[in-house]
mmCIF file of C-alpha atoms and ligand atoms in Angstrom:
data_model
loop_
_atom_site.group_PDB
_atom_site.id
_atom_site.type_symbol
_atom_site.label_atom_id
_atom_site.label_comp_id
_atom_site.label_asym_id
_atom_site.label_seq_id
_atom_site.Cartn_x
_atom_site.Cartn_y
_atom_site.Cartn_z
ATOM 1 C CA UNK A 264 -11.981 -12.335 9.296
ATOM 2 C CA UNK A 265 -9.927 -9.176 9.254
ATOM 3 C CA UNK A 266 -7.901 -6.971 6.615
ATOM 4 C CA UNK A 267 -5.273 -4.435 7.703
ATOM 5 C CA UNK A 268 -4.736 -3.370 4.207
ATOM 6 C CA UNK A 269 -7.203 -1.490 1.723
ATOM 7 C CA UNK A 270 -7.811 1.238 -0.339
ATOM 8 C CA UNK A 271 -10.552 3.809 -1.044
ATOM 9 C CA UNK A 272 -11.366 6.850 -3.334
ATOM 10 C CA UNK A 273 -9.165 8.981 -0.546
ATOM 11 C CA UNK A 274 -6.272 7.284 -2.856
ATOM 12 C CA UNK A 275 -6.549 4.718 -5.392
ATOM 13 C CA UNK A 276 -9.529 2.282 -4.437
ATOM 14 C CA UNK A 277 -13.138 2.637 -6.019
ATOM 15 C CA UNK A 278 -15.105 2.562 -3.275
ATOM 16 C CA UNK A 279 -15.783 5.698 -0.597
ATOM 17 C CA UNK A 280 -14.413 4.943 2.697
ATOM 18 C CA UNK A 281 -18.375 4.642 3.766
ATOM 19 C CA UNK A 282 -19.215 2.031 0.922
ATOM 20 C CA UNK A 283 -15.999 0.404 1.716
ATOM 21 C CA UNK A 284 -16.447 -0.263 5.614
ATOM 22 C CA UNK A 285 -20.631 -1.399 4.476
ATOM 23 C CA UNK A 286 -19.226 -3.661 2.465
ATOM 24 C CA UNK A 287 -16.293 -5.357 5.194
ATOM 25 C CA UNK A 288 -19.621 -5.393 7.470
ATOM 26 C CA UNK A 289 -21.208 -7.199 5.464
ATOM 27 C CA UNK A 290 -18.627 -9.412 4.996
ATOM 28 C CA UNK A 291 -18.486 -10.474 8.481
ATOM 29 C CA UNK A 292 -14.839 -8.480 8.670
ATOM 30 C CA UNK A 293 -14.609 -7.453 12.297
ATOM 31 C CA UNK A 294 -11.497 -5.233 11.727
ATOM 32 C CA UNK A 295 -10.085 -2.697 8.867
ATOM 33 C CA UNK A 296 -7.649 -0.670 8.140
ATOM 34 C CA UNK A 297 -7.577 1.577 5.596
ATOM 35 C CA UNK A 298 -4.099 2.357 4.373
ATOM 36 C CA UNK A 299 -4.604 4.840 1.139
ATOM 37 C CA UNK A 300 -1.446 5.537 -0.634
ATOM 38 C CA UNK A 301 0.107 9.155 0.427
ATOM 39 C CA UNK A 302 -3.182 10.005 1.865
ATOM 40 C CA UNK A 303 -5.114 10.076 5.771
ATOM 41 C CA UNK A 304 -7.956 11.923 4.129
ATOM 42 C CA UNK A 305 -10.478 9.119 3.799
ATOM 43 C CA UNK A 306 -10.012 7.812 7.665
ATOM 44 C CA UNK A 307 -12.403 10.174 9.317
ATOM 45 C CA UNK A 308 -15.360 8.825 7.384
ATOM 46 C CA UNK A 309 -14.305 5.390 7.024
ATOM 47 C CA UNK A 310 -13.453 5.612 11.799
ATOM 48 C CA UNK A 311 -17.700 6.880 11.799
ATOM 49 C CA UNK A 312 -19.043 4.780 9.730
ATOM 50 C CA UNK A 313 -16.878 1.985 11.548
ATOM 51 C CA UNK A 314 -18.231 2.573 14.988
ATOM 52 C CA UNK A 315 -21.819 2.999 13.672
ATOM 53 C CA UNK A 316 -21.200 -0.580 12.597
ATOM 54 C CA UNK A 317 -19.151 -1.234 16.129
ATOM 55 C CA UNK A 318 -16.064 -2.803 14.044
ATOM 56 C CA UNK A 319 -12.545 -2.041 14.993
ATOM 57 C CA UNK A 320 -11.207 0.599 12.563
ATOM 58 C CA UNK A 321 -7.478 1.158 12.603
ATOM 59 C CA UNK A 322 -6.425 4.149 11.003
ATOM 60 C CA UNK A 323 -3.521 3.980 8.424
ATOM 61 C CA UNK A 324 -1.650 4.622 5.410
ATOM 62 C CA UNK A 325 0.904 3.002 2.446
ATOM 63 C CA UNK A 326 4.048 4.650 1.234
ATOM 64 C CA UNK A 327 6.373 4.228 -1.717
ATOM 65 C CA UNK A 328 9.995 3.860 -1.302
ATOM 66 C CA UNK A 329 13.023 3.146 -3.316
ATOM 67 C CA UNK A 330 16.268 1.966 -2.499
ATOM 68 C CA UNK A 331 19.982 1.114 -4.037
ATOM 69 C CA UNK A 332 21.676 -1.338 -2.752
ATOM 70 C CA UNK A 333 25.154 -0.156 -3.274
ATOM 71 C CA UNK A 334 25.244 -3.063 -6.851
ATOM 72 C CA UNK A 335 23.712 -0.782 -8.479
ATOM 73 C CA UNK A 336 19.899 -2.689 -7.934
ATOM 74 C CA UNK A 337 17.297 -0.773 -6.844
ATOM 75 C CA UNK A 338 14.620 -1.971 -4.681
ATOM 76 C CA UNK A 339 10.853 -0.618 -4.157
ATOM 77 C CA UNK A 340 9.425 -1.170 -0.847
ATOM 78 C CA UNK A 341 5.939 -0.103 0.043
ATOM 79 C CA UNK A 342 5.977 0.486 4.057
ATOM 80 C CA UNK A 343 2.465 0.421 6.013
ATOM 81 C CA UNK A 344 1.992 2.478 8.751
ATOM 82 C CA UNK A 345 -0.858 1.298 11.445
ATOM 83 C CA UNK A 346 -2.744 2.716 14.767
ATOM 84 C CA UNK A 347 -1.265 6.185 13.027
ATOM 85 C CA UNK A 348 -2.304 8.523 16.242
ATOM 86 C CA UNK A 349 -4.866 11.310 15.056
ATOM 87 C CA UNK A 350 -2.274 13.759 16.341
ATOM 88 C CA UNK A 351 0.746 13.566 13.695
ATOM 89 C CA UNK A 352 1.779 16.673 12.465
ATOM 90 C CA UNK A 353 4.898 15.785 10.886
ATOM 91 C CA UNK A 354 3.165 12.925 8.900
ATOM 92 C CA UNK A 355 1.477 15.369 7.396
ATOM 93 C CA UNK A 356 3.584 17.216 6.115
ATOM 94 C CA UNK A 357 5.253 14.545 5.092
ATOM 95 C CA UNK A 358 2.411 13.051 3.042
ATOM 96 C CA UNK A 359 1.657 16.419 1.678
ATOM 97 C CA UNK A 360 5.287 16.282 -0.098
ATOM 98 C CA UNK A 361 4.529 12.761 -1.464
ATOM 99 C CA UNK A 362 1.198 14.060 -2.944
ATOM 100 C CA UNK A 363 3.022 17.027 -4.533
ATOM 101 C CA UNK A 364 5.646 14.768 -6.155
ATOM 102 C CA UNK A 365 2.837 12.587 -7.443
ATOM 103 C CA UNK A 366 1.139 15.605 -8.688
ATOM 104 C CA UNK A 367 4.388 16.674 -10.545
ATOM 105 C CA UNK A 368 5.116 13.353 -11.986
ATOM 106 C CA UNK A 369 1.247 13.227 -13.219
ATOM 107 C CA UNK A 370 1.777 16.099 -14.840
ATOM 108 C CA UNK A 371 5.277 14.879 -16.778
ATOM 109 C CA UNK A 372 3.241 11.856 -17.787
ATOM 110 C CA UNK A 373 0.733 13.741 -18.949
ATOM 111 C CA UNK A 374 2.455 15.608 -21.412
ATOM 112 C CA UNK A 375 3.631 12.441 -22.912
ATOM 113 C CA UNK A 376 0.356 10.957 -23.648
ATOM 114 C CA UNK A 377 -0.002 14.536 -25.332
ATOM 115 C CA UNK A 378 2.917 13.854 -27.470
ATOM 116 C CA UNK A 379 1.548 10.085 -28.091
ATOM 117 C CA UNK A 380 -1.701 12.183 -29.376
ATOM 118 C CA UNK A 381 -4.334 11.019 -26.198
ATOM 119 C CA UNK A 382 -6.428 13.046 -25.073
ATOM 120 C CA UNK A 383 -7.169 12.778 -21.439
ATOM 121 C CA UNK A 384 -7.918 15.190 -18.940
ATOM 122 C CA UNK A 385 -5.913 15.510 -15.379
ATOM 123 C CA UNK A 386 -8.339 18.206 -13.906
ATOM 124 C CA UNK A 387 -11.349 16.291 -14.610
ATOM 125 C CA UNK A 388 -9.510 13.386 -13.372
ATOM 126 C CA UNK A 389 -8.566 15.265 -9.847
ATOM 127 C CA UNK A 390 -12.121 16.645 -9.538
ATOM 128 C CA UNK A 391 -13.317 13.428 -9.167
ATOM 129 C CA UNK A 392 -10.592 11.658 -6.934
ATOM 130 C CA UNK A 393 -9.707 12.344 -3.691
ATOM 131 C CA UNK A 394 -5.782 13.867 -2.736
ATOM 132 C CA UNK A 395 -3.742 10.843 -3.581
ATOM 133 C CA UNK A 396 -3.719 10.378 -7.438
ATOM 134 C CA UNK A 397 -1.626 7.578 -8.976
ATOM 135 C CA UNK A 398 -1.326 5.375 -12.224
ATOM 136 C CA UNK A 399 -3.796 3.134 -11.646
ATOM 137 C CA UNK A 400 -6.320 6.322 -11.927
ATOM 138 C CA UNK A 401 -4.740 7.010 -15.230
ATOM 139 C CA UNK A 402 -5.239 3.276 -16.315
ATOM 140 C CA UNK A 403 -9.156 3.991 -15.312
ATOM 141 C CA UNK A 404 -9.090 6.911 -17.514
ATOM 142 C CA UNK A 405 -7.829 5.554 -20.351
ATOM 143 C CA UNK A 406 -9.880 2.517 -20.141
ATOM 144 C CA UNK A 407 -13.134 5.181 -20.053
ATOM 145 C CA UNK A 408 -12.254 7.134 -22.753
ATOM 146 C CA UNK A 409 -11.591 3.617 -24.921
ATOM 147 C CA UNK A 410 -8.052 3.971 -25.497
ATOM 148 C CA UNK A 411 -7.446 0.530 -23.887
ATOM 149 C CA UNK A 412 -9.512 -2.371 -23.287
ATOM 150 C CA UNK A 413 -8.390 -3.110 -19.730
ATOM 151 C CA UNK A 414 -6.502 -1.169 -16.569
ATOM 152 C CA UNK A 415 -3.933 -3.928 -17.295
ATOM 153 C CA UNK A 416 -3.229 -3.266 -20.889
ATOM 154 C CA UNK A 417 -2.805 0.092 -19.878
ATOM 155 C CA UNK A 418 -0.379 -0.596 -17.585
ATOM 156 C CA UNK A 419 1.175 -2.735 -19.888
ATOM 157 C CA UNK A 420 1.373 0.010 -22.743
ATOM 158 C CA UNK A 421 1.997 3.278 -21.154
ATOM 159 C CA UNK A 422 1.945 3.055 -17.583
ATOM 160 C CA UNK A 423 4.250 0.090 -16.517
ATOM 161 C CA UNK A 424 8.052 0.768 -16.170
ATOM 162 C CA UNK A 425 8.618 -0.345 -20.064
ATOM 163 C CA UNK A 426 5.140 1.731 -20.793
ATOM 164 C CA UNK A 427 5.663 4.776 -23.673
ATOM 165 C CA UNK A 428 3.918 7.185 -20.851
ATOM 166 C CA UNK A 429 6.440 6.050 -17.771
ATOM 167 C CA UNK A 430 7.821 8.610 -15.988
ATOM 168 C CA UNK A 431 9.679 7.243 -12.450
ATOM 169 C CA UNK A 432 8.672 8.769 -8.926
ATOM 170 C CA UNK A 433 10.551 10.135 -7.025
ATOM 171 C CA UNK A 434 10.638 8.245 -3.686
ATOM 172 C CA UNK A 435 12.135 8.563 -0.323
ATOM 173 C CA UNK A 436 14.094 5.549 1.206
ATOM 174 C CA UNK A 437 12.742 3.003 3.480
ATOM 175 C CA UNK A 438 14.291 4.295 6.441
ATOM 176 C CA UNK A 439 12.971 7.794 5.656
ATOM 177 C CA UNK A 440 9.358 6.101 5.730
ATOM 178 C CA UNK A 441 9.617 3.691 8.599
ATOM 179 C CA UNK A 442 11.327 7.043 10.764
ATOM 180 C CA UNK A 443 8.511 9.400 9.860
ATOM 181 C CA UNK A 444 5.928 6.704 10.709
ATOM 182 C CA UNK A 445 7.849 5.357 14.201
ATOM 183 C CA UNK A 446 8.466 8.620 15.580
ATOM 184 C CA UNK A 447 4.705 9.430 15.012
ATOM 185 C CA UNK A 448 3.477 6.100 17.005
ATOM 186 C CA UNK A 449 2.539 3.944 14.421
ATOM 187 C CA UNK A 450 3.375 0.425 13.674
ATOM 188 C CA UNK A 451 5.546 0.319 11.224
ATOM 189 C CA UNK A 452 5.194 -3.135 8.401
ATOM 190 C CA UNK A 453 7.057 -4.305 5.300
ATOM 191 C CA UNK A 454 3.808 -4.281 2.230
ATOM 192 C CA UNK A 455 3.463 -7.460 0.588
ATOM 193 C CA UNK A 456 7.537 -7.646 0.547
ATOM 194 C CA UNK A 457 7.682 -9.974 -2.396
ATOM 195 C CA UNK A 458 5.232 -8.596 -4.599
ATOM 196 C CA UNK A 459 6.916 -7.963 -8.115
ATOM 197 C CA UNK A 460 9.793 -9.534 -7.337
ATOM 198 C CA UNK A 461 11.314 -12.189 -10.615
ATOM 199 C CA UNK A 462 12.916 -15.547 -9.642
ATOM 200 C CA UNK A 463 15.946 -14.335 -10.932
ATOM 201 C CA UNK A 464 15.895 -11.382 -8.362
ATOM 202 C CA UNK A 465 14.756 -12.977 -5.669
ATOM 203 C CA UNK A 466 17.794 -14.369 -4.019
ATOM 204 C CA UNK A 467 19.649 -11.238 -4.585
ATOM 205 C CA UNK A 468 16.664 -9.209 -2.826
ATOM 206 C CA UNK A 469 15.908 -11.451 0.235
ATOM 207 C CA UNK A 470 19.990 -11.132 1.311
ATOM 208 C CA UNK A 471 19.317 -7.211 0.841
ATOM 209 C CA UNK A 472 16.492 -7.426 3.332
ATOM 210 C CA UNK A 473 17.901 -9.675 5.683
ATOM 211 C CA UNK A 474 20.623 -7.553 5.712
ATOM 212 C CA UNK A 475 19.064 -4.139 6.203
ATOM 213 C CA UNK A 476 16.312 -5.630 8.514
ATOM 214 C CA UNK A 477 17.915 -5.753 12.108
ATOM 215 C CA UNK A 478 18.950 -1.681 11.469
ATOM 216 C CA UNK A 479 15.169 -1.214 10.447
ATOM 217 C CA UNK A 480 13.688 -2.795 13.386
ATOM 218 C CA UNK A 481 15.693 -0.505 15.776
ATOM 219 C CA UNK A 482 14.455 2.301 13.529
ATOM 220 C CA UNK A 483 11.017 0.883 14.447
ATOM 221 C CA UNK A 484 10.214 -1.283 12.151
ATOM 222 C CA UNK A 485 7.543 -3.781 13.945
ATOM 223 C CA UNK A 486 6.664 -6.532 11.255
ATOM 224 C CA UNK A 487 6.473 -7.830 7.660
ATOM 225 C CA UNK A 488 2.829 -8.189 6.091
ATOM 226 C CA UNK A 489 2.467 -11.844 5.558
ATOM 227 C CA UNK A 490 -1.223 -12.635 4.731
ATOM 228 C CA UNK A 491 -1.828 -10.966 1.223
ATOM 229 C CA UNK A 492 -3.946 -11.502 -2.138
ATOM 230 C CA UNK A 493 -0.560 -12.175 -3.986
ATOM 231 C CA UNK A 494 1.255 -13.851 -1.955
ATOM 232 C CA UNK A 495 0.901 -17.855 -2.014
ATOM 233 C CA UNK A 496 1.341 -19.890 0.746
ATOM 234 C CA UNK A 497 4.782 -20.834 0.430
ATOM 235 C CA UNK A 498 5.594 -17.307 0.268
ATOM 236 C CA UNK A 499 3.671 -16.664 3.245
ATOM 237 C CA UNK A 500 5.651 -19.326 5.232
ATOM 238 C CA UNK A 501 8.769 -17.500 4.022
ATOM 239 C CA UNK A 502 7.672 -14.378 5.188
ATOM 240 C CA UNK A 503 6.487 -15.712 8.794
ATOM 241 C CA UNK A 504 10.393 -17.518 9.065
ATOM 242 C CA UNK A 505 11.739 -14.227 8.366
ATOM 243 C CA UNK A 506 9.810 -12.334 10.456
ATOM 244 C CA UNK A 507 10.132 -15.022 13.201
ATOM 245 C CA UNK A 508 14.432 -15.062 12.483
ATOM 246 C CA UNK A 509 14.141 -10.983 12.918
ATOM 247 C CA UNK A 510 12.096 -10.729 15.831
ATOM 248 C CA UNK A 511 9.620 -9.128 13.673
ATOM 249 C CA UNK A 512 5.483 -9.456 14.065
ATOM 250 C CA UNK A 513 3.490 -10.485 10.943
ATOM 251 C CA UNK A 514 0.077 -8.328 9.418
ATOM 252 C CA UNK A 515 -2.258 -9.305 7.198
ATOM 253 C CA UNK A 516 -4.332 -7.714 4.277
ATOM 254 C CA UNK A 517 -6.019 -8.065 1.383
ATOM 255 C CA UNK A 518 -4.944 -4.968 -0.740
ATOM 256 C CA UNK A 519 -8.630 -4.542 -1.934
ATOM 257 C CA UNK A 520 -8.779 -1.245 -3.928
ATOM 258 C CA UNK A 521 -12.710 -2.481 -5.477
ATOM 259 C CA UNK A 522 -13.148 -2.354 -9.082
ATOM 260 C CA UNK A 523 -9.531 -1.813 -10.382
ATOM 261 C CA UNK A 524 -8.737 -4.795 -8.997
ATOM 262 C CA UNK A 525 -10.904 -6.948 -9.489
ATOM 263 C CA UNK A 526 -9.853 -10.527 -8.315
ATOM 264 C CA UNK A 527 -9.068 -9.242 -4.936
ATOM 265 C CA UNK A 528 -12.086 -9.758 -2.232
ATOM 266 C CA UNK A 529 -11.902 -7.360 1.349
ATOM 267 C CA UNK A 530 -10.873 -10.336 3.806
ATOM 268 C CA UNK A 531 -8.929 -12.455 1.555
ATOM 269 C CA UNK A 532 -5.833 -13.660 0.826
ATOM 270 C CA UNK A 533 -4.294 -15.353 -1.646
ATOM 271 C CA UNK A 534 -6.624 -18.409 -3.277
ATOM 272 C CA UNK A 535 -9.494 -16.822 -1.388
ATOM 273 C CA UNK A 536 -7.943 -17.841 2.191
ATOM 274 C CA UNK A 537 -9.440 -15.257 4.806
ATOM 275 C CA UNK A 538 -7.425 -13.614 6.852
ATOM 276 C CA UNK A 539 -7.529 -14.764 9.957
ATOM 277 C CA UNK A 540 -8.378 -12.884 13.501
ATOM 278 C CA UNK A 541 -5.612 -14.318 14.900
ATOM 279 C CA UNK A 542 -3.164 -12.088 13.422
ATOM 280 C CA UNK A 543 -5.009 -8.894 14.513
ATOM 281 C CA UNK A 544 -5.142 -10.437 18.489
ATOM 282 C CA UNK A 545 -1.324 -11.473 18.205
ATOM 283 C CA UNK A 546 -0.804 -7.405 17.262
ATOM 284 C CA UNK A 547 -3.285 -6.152 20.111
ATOM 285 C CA UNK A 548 -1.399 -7.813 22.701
ATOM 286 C CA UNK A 549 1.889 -6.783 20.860
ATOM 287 C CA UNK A 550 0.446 -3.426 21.517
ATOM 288 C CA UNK A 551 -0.094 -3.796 25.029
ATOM 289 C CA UNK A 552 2.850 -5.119 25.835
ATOM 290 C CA UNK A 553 4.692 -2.480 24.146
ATOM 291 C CA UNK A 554 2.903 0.185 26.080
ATOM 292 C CA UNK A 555 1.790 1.846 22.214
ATOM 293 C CA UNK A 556 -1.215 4.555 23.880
ATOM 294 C CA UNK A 557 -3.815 4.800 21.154
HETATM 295 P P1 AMP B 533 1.788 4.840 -8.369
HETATM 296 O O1 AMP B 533 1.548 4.914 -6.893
HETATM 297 O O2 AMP B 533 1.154 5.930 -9.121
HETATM 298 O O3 AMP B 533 3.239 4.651 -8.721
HETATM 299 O O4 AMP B 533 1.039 3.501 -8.846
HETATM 300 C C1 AMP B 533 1.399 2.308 -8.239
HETATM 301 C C2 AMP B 533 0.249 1.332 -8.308
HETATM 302 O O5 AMP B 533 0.032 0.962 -9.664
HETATM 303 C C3 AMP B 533 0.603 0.034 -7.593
HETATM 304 O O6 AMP B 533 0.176 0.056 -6.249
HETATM 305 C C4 AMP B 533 -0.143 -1.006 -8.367
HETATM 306 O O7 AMP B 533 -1.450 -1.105 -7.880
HETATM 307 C C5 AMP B 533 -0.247 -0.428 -9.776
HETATM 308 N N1 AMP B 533 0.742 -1.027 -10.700
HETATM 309 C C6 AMP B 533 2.056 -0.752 -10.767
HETATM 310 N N2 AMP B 533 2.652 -1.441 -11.761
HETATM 311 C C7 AMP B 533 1.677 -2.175 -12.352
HETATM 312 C C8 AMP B 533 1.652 -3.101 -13.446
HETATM 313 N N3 AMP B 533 2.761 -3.399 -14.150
HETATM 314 N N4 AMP B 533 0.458 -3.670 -13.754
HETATM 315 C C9 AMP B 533 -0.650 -3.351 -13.057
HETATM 316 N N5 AMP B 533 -0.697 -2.499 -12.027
HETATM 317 C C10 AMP B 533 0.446 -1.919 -11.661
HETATM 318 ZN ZN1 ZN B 534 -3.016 1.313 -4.757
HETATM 319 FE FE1 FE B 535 1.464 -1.570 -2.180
HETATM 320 FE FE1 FE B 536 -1.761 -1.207 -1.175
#
């Protein structure tokens, strides 16, 4: 069993990047990655702890992207970066601007739950999160401090797009994130690609991405994540076709971020299939053969 796709306290998961690598041990997962939103600040512990344990740690991140596609539909993309070299300068910088636009779209939501009359606290929030804060630590909050029951209702009354609290992110384009990530070494993959997307939507989204996908694999683009907690088997198999049509690889993870989500397991993907090693060998070689150096 592997997963090339989790989350700890360095973003948006519950668990510390030491509890969280314990815990795939335990598991019998014989390589992670963690890929925190914005964020490379939980990778150092999470690498130690993961050669204490001798499993293969791959270090990595997610980011958020939004694009138009020219009928005036927008599309949101997260983009995976993996095997991110420990020298990359520019992707630091780079996450260090995503960060601040998080922090000033925090802020803007804040003040509306001010105006809806709730009282929770950002600072206390931030003193007890690592650098990558995002809505799903406000759902948390409000859940502690009893204004909701669950993190879903408060996604569902403030926080979602239709939520009284929403306030939209700024977000660079695909290309933007796949460049910044390719030109530092990583391996560039598509997140879950049809997570969120309606029925109705979906035809009018897959001829977007077919379309834009041959210009993003010369930007470096190297797969689509295929194996993932929400993503059925049927959806799966579509992914794999695409990424087969494309000359694309396939990843697979589970998404875990612990508590906040708490149907999905470290190792498994959707209807509690585990991920297999097979995917993580097929990437290896892809590796080798591609001459990547770390
Ligand atoms: P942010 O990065 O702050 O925009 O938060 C995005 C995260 O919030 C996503 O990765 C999801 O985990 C979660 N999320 C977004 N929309 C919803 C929703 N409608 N219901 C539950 N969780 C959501
Ligand atoms: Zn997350
Ligand atoms: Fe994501
Ligand atoms: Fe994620």
């Amino acid at each position: 069993m592997i997963d090339l796709h989790t989350h700890s306290t360095a973003s948006d998961g519950t668990d510390n990047p030491e509890q969280l690598i314990k815990k795939a041990n335990e598991k019998g997962i014989k390589a992670l990655a963690l890929t925190d939103h914005d964020t490379l600040g939980g990778l150092a512990e999470a690498e130690e702890c993961a050669k204490d344990l001798s499993m293969d740690f791959i270090r990595g991140c997610e980011l958020s992207t939004k694009s138009e596609d020219g009928s005036g539909n927008e599309h949101k993309l997260h983009i995976l970066g993996l095997w991110i070299p420990k020298k990359c300068e520019e992707l630091e910088v780079f996450l260090a601007q995503q960060r601040d636009i998080r922090n000033k779209r925090n802020k803007l939501m804040m003040s509306k739950f001010q105006d809806l009359g709730i009282k929770i606290d950002l600072e206390e929030l931030q003193k007890k999160c690592g650098g990558s804060i995002g809505r799903p630590h406000i759902a948390q909050l409000l859940v502690e401090e009893g204004y909701v029951e669950s993190t879903q209702e408060a996604f569902d009354k403030y926080l979602s797009d239709k939520g009284k609290a929403y306030v939209s992110k700024k977000s660079v384009s695909p290309e933007e994130a796949i460049n910044v990530l390719a030109k530092q070494g990583a391996m560039v993959f598509i997140a879950h690609p049809l997570l969120g997307i309606d029925e109705d939507k979906k035809r009018n989204f897959i001829a977007w991405l077919e379309e834009k996908l041959p210009s993003w694999r010369s930007l470096g683009l190297c797969g689509m994540e295929a194996w993932h907690s929400v993503q059925n088997s049927e959806k799966r198999n579509f992914i794999s076709q695409l990424a087969k049509k494309y000359s694309l690889e396939i990843s697979g993870g589970s998404d875990y971020h612990g508590t906040i989500k708490p149907k999905v397991k470290l190792g498994e993907a959707f209807g509690e299939q585990p991920i297999p090693d097979s995917v993580y060998i097929r990437l290896k070689e892809y590796r080798k053969i591609k001459a990547y150096t770390e």
